[in-house]
Amino acid sequence: MSIQFRKTNYWGAAADLASCPPQDRPEIVLSGKSNVGKSSLINALADNRKLARVSATPGKTRLVIYFNVDDKLYFADLPGYGYAKAAKDVKEKFNKLCDQYFTSGRRFSLVLHLIDIRHAPSADDVRMLEYMNQQEIPYFLVFTKCDKLSKAQIRKQLNEFAKILDFHEDARCYAVSAEKKIGLDDLRNGIEEFLSGELNDQ
Ligand SMILES: Nc1nc2c(ncn2[C@@H]2O[C@H](COP(=O)(O)OP(=O)(O)OP(=O)(O)O)[C@@H](O)[C@H]2O)c(=O)[nH]1
Ligand SMILES: [Mg+2]
């Protein structure tokens, strides 16, 4: 069964767990530091620049925003963690929403964990991978903003990440650019392949 990523539309925003959609189809969560390019990646996968709000100011996504992909799955766009400019109480509130989200018992099919290819992974990235490894949450690592580096630099960075990060043996890695549309088909195919068992059961 193929997924038409172009048929992605806004489902709604959830400020708490009660407002999240029913778990009637697979849910793919985008996680990662603020400004890493989560909303941009959703737009790029759907080939629609107007879908998710992209911001020059980090921390714009303050709720869990749900998108319906081809009536087959949801993308959940999480608020980015660790953005510098928000006030402390605001920051804590959003971190709490993310923590609650992950520890709620809600079932996720897959997490796309985004890391900017140019930067060393943060302590939060390391913590998140440890958490997903422990909880056996399947994830892909998606390295973003590849248009900013040469092919040789990308290879070098990927080798560095492999040394620093303890990824699960099943975690696939993708290097993408939302801006220049690099690596998107690979990622779409990876998602489709990953979900194929689940979608065929529906
Ligand atoms: N060069 C380049 N810039 C990108 C790419 N993807 C995103 N950006 C830029 O990075 C900034 C943040 O992008 P967003 O998609 O809003 O990031 P986010 O992770 O959703 O951020 P929060 O909602 O704050 O957590 C914007 O200025 C984007 O234009 C990319 O592939 N290449
Ligand atoms: Mg966002």
PDB file of N, CA, C and O and ligand atoms in Angstrom, residues 38-39 53 55 60-61 77-78, ligand 2:
ATOM      1  N   LYS A  38      11.870  20.634  12.097  1.00  0.00           N
ATOM      2  CA  LYS A  38      10.778  19.647  12.150  1.00  0.00           C
ATOM      3  C   LYS A  38       9.602  20.065  11.268  1.00  0.00           C
ATOM      4  O   LYS A  38       9.111  19.292  10.450  1.00  0.00           O
ATOM      5  N   SER A  39       9.145  21.309  11.457  1.00  0.00           N
ATOM      6  CA  SER A  39       7.993  21.773  10.682  1.00  0.00           C
ATOM      7  C   SER A  39       8.356  21.848   9.195  1.00  0.00           C
ATOM      8  O   SER A  39       7.552  21.468   8.330  1.00  0.00           O
ATOM      9  N   ARG A  53       3.840  25.624  10.314  1.00  0.00           N
ATOM     10  CA  ARG A  53       4.465  26.939  10.467  1.00  0.00           C
ATOM     11  C   ARG A  53       5.959  26.824  10.705  1.00  0.00           C
ATOM     12  O   ARG A  53       6.389  26.179  11.649  1.00  0.00           O
ATOM     13  N   SER A  55       9.506  28.863  11.375  1.00  0.00           N
ATOM     14  CA  SER A  55       9.775  30.154  11.977  1.00  0.00           C
ATOM     15  C   SER A  55      11.245  30.492  12.014  1.00  0.00           C
ATOM     16  O   SER A  55      12.091  29.620  12.184  1.00  0.00           O
ATOM     17  N   LYS A  60       8.557  28.398  18.003  1.00  0.00           N
ATOM     18  CA  LYS A  60       7.228  28.801  17.554  1.00  0.00           C
ATOM     19  C   LYS A  60       6.177  27.698  17.755  1.00  0.00           C
ATOM     20  O   LYS A  60       5.034  27.991  18.061  1.00  0.00           O
ATOM     21  N   THR A  61       6.589  26.453  17.577  1.00  0.00           N
ATOM     22  CA  THR A  61       5.613  25.370  17.735  1.00  0.00           C
ATOM     23  C   THR A  61       5.461  25.076  19.221  1.00  0.00           C
ATOM     24  O   THR A  61       6.362  24.528  19.842  1.00  0.00           O
ATOM     25  N   ASP A  77       3.855  16.996  15.168  1.00  0.00           N
ATOM     26  CA  ASP A  77       4.948  17.979  15.183  1.00  0.00           C
ATOM     27  C   ASP A  77       5.080  18.479  16.627  1.00  0.00           C
ATOM     28  O   ASP A  77       4.227  19.209  17.113  1.00  0.00           O
ATOM     29  N   LEU A  78       6.132  18.057  17.298  1.00  0.00           N
ATOM     30  CA  LEU A  78       6.299  18.408  18.716  1.00  0.00           C
ATOM     31  C   LEU A  78       6.967  19.765  18.876  1.00  0.00           C
ATOM     32  O   LEU A  78       7.769  20.156  18.034  1.00  0.00           O
TER      33      LEU A  78
HETATM   34 MG    MG B   2       8.160  23.752  14.372  1.00  0.00          MG
END
